[in-house]
PDB file of C-alpha atoms in Angstrom:
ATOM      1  CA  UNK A   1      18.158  23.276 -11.287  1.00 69.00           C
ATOM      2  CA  UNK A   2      20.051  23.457  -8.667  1.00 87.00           C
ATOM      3  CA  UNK A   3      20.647  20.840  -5.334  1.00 90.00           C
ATOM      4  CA  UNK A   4      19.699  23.610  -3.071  1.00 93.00           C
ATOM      5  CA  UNK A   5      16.492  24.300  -4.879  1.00 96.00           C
ATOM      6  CA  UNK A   6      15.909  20.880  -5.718  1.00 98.00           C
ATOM      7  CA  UNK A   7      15.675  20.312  -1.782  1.00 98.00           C
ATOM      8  CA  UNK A   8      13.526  22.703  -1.367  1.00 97.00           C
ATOM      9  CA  UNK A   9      11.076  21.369  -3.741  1.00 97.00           C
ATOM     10  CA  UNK A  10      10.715  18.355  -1.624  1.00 98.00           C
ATOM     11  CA  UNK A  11      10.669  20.020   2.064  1.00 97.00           C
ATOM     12  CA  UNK A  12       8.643  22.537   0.863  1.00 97.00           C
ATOM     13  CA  UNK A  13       6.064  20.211  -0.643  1.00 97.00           C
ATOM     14  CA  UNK A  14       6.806  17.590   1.989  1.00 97.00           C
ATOM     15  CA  UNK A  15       5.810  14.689  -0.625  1.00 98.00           C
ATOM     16  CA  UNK A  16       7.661  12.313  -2.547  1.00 98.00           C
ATOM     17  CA  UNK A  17       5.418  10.058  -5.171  1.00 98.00           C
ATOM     18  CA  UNK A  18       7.371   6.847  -5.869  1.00 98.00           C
ATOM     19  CA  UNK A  19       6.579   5.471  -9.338  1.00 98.00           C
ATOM     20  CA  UNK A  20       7.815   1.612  -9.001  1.00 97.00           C
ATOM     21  CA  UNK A  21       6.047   0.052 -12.318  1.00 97.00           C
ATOM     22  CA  UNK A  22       6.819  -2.792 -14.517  1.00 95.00           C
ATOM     23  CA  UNK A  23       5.365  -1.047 -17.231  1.00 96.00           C
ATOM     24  CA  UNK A  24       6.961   2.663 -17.768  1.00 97.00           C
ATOM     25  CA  UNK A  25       5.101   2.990 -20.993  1.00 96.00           C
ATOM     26  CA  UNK A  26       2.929   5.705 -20.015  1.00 97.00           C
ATOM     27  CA  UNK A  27       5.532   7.356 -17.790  1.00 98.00           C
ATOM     28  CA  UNK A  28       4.686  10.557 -19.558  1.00 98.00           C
ATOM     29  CA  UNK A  29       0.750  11.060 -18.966  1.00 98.00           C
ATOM     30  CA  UNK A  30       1.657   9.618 -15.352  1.00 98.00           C
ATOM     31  CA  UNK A  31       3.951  12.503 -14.669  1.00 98.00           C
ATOM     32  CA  UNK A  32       2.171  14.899 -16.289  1.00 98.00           C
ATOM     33  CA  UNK A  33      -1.209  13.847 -14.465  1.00 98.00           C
ATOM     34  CA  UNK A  34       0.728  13.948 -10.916  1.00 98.00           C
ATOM     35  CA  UNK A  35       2.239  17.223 -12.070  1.00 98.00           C
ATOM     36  CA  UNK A  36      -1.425  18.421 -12.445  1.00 98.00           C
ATOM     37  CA  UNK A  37      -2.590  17.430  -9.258  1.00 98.00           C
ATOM     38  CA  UNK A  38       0.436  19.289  -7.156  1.00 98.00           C
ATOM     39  CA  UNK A  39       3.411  16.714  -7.090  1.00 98.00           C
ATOM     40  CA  UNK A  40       6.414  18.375  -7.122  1.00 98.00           C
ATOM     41  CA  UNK A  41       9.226  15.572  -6.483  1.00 98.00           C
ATOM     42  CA  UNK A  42       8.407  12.248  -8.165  1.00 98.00           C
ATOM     43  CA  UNK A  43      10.947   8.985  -7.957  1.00 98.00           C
ATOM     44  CA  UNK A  44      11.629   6.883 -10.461  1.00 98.00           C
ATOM     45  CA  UNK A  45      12.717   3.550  -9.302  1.00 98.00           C
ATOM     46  CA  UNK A  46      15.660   1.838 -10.430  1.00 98.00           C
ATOM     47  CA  UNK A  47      13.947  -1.851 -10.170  1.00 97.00           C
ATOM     48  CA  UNK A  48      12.261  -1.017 -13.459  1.00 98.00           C
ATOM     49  CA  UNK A  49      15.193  -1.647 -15.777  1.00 97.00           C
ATOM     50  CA  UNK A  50      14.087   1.223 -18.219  1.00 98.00           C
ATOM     51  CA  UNK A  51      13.782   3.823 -15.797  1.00 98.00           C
ATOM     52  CA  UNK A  52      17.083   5.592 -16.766  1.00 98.00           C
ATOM     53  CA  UNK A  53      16.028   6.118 -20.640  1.00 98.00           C
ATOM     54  CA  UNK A  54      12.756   7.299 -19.196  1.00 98.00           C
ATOM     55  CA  UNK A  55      13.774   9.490 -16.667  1.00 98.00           C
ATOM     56  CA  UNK A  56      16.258  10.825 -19.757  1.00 97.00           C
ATOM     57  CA  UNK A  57      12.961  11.635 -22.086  1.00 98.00           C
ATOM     58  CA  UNK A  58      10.649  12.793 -19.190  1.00 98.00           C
ATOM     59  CA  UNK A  59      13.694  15.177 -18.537  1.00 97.00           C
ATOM     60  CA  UNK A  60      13.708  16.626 -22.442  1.00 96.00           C
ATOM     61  CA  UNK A  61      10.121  16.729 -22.599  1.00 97.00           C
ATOM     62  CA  UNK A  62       8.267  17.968 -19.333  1.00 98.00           C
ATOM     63  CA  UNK A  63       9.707  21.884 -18.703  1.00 97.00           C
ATOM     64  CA  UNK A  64       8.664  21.720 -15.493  1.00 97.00           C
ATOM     65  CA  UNK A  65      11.518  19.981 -14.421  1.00 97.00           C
ATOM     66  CA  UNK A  66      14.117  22.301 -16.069  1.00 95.00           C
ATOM     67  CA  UNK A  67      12.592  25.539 -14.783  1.00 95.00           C
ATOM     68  CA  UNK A  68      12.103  24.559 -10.963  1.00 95.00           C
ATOM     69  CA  UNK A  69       8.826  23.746 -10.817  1.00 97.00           C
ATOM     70  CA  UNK A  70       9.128  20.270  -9.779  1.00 98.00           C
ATOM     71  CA  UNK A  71      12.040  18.204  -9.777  1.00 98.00           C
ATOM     72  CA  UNK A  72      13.164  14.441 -10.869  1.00 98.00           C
ATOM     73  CA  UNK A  73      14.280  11.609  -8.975  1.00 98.00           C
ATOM     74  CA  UNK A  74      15.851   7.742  -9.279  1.00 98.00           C
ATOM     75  CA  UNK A  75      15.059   5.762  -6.136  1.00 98.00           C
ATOM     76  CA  UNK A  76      16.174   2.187  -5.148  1.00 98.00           C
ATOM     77  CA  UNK A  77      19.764   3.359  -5.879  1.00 98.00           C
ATOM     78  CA  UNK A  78      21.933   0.389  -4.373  1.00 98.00           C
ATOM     79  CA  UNK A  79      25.358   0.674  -5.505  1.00 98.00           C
ATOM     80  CA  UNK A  80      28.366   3.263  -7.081  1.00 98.00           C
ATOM     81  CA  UNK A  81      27.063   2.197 -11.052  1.00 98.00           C
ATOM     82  CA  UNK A  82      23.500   2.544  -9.992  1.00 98.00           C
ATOM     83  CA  UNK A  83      24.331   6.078  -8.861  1.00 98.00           C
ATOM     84  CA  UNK A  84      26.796   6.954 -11.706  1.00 98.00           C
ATOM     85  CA  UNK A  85      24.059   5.571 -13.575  1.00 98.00           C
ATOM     86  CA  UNK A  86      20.743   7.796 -12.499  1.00 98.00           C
ATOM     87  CA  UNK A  87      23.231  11.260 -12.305  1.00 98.00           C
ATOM     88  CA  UNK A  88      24.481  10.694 -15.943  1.00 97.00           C
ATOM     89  CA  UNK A  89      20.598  10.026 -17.303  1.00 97.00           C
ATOM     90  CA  UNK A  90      19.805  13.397 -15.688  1.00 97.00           C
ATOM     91  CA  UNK A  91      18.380  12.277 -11.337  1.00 98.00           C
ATOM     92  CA  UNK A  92      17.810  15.607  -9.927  1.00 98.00           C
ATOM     93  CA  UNK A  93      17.997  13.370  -6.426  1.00 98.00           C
ATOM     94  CA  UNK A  94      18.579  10.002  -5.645  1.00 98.00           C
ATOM     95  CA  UNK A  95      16.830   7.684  -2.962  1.00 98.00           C
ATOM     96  CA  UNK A  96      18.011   4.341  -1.852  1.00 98.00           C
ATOM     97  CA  UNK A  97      16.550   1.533   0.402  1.00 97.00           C
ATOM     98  CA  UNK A  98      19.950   1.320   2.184  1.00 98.00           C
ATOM     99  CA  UNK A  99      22.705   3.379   3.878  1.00 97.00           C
ATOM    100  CA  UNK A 100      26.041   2.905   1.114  1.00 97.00           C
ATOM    101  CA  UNK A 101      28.391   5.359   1.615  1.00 98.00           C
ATOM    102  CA  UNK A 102      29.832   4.808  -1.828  1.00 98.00           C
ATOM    103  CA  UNK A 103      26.485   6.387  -2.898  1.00 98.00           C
ATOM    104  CA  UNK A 104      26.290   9.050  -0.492  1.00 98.00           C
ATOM    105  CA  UNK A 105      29.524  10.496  -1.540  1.00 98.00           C
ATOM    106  CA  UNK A 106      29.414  10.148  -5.183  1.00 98.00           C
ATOM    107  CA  UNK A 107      25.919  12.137  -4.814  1.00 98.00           C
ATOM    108  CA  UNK A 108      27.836  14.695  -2.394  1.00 98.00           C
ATOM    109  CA  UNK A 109      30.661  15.065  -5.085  1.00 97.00           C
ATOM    110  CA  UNK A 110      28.474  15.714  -8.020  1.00 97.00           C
ATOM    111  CA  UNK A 111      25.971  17.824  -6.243  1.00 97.00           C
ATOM    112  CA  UNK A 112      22.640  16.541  -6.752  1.00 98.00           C
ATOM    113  CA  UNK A 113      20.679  15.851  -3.617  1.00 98.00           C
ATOM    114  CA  UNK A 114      21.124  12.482  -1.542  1.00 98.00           C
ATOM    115  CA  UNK A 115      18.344  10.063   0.371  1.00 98.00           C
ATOM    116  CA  UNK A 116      19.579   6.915   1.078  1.00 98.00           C
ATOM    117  CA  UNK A 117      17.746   4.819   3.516  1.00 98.00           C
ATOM    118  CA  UNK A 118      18.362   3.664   7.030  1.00 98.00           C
ATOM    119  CA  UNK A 119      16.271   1.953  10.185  1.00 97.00           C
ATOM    120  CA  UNK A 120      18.247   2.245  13.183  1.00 97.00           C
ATOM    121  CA  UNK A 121      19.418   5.607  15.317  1.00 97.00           C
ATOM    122  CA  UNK A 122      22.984   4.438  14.611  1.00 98.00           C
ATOM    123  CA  UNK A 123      22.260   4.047  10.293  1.00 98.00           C
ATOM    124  CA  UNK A 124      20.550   7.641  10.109  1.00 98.00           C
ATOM    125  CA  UNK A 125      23.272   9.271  12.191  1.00 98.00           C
ATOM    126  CA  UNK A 126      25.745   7.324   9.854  1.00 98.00           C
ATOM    127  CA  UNK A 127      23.865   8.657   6.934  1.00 98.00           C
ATOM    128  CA  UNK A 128      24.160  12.366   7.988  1.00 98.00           C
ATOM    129  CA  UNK A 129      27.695  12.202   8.895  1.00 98.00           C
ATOM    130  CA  UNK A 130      28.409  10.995   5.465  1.00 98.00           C
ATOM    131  CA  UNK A 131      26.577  14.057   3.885  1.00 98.00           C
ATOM    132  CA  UNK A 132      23.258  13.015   2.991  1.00 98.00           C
ATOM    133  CA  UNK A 133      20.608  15.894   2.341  1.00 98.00           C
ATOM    134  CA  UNK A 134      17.550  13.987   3.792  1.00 98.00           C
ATOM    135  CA  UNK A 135      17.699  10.168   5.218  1.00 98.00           C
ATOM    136  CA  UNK A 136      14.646   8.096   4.216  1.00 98.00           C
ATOM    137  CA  UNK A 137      13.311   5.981   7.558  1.00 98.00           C
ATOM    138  CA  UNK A 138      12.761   2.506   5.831  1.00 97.00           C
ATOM    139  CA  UNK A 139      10.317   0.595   6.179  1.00 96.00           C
ATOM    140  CA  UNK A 140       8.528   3.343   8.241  1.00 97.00           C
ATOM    141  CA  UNK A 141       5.236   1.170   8.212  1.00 94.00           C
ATOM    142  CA  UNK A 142       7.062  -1.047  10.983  1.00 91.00           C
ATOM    143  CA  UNK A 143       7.656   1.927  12.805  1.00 95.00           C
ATOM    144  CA  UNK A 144       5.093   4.554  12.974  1.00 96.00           C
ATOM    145  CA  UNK A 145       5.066   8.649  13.479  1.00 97.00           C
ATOM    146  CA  UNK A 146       6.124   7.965  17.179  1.00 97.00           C
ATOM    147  CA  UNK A 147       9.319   6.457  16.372  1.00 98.00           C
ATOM    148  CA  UNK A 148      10.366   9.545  14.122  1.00 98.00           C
ATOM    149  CA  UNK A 149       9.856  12.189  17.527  1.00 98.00           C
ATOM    150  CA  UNK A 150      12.071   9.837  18.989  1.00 98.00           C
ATOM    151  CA  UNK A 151      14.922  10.262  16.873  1.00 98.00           C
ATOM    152  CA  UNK A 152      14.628  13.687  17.156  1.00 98.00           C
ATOM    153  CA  UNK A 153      14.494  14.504  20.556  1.00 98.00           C
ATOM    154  CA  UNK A 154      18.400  13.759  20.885  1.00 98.00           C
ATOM    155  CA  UNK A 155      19.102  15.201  17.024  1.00 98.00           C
ATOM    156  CA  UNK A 156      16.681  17.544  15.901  1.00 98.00           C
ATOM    157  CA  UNK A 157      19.146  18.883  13.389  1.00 98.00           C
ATOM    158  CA  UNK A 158      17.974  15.833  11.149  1.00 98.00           C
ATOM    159  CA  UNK A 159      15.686  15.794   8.147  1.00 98.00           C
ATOM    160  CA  UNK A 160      14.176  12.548   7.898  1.00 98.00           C
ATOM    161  CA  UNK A 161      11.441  11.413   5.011  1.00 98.00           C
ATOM    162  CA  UNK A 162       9.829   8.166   6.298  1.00 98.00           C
ATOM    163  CA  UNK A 163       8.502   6.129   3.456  1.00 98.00           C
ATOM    164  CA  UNK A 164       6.390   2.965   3.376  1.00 96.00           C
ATOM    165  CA  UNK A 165       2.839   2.269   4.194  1.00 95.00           C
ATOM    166  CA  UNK A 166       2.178   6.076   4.255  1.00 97.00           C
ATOM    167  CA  UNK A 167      -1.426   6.761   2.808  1.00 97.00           C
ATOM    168  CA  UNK A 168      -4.197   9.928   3.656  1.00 97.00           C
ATOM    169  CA  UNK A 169      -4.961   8.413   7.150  1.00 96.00           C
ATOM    170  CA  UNK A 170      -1.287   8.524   8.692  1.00 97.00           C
ATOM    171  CA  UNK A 171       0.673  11.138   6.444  1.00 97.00           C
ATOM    172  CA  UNK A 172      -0.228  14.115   8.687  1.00 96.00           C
ATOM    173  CA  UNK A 173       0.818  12.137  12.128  1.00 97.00           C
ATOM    174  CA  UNK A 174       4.499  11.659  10.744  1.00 97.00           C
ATOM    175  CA  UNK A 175       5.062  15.396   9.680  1.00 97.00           C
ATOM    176  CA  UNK A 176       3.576  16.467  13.136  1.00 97.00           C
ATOM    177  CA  UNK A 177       6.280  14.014  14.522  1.00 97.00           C
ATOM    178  CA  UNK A 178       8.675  15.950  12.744  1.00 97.00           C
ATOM    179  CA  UNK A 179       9.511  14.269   9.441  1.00 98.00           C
ATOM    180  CA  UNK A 180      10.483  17.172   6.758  1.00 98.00           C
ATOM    181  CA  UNK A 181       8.388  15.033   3.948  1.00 98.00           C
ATOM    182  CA  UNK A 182       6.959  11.575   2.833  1.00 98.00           C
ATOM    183  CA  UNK A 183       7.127   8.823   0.576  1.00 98.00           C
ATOM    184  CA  UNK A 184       4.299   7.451  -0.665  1.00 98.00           C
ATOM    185  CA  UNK A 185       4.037   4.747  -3.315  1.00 95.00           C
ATOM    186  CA  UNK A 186       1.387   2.345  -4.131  1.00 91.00           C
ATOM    187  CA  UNK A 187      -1.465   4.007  -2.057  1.00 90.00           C
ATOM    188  CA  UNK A 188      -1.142   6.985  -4.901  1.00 94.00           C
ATOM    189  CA  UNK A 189       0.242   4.826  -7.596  1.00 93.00           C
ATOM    190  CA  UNK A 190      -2.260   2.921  -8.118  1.00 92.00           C
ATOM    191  CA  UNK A 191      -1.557   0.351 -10.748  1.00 93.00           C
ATOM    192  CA  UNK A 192      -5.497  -0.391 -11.862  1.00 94.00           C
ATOM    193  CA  UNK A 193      -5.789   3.579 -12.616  1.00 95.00           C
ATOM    194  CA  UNK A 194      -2.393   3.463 -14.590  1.00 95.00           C
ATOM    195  CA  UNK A 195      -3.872   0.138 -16.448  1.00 94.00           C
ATOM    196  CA  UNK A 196      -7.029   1.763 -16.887  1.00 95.00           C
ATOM    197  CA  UNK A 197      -5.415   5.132 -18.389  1.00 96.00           C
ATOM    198  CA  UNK A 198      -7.571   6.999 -15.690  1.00 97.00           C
ATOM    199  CA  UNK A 199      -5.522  10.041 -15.050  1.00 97.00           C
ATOM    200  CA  UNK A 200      -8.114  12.188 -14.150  1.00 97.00           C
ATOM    201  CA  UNK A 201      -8.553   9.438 -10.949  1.00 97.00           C
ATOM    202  CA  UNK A 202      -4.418   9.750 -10.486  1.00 97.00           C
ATOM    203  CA  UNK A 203      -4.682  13.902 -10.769  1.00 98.00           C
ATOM    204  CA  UNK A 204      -7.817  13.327  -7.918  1.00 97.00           C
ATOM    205  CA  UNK A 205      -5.344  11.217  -5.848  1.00 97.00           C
ATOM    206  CA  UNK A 206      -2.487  13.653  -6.482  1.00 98.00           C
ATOM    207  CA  UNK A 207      -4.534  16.739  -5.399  1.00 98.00           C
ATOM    208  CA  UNK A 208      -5.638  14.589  -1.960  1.00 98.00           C
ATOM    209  CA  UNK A 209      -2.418  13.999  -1.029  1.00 98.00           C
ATOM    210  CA  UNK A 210      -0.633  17.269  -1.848  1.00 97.00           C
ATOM    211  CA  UNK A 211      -3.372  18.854  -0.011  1.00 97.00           C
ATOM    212  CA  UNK A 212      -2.831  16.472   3.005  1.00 96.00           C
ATOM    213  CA  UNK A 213       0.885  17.328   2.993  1.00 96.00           C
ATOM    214  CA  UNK A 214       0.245  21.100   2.657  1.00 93.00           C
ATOM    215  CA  UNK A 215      -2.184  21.814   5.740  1.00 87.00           C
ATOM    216  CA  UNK A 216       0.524  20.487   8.177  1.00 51.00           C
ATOM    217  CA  UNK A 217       2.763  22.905   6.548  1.00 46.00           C
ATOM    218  CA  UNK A 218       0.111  25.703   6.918  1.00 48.00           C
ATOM    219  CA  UNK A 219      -0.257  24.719  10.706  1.00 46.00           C
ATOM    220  CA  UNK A 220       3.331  25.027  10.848  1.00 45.00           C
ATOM    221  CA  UNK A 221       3.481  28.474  10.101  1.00 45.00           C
ATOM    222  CA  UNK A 222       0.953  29.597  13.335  1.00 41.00           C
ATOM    223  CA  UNK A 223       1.895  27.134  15.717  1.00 43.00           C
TER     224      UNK A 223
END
């Protein structure tokens, strides 16, 4: 799959789901449960030390993510080897907490699509000038919808993904503000389903949130 369609995938369905277990045992019936309830870009993240030899087998074994249907990512990408790392294991995008340049152009140069994080006017605006695709506002919970308008009244031209403390009760005010998509982790990862094997709860959760996403997109359209 391509970068351009693998971007795509993510505005289009304006949701990220950030998997950031200590267990990645059941990475499989997780995917394919978040699959079933409308996910289309899900993150791996790298502070799971398996997550590259998981990503690798969820790669070989889900189709979806070979034929465009949804696409694979590694997040909490810190560093060049981290990077090098996630692209050679198969990352159809990378995420990272921080704005590394070293990351942004080894992304750029191998073509798969770039998030890396930033907080500040001056970090995002770094982050774009350096190539990145989309530039994850970090921690966003600190920060609310409000502060995402404000970055774009001077530079609209941005797409910015705001992650943390995004649940079903603020996810529509930060697309309205602008943002291009979300991040959301442990208000639809929950761990107590995962422990519990309850996928049809995790499908239930998916479905809510891709549905949440999807309206503002609708309203979009007749605006």
């Amino acid at each position: 799959m391509s970068e351009t369609n693998t971007l795509k995938l993510i505005c289009d369905s304006r949701l990220v789901a950030i998997v950031r277990l200590d267990d990645l045992s059941c990475a499989q019936e997780l995917t394919r449960s978040l699959l079933g309830g409308g996910i289309k870009a899900i993150e791996l993240t790298l502070t799971n030390s398996e997550t590259p030899q998981v990503l690798e087998r969820l790669r070989g074994c889900i189709p979806e993510f070979s034929t465009g249907q949804a696409t694979l990512g590694v997040g909490s990408v810190r560093s060049l080897q981290e990077a090098s790392i996630a692209i050679n294991c198969g990352a159809q995008f990378l995420v990272a907490p921080i704005c590394q340049p070293q990351v942004i152009e080894h992304a750029v140069n191998a073509g798969v699509v770039v998030c890396p994080g930033a907080y500040t006017p001056t970090e995002v605006a770094l982050a774009h000038s350096l190539g990145a695709d989309l530039v994850k506002i970090f921690p966003a919970r600190t920060l609310g919808s409000d502060y995402i308008k404000d970055i774009l009244a001077p530079m609209p031209y941005l797409k910015l993904m705001p992650t943390g403390g995004i649940d079903l009760k603020n996810l529509q005010d930060y697309l309205i503000a602008g943002a291009v998509a979300v991040g959301v982790g442990g208000q639809l990862i929950n761990r107590k389903w995962i422990e519990q094997r309850d996928w049809a709860r995790v499908t239930m959760a998916a479905r809510e949130y891709s549905f949440c996403a999807s309206m503002r997109h609708n309203l979009s359209e007749t605006d």
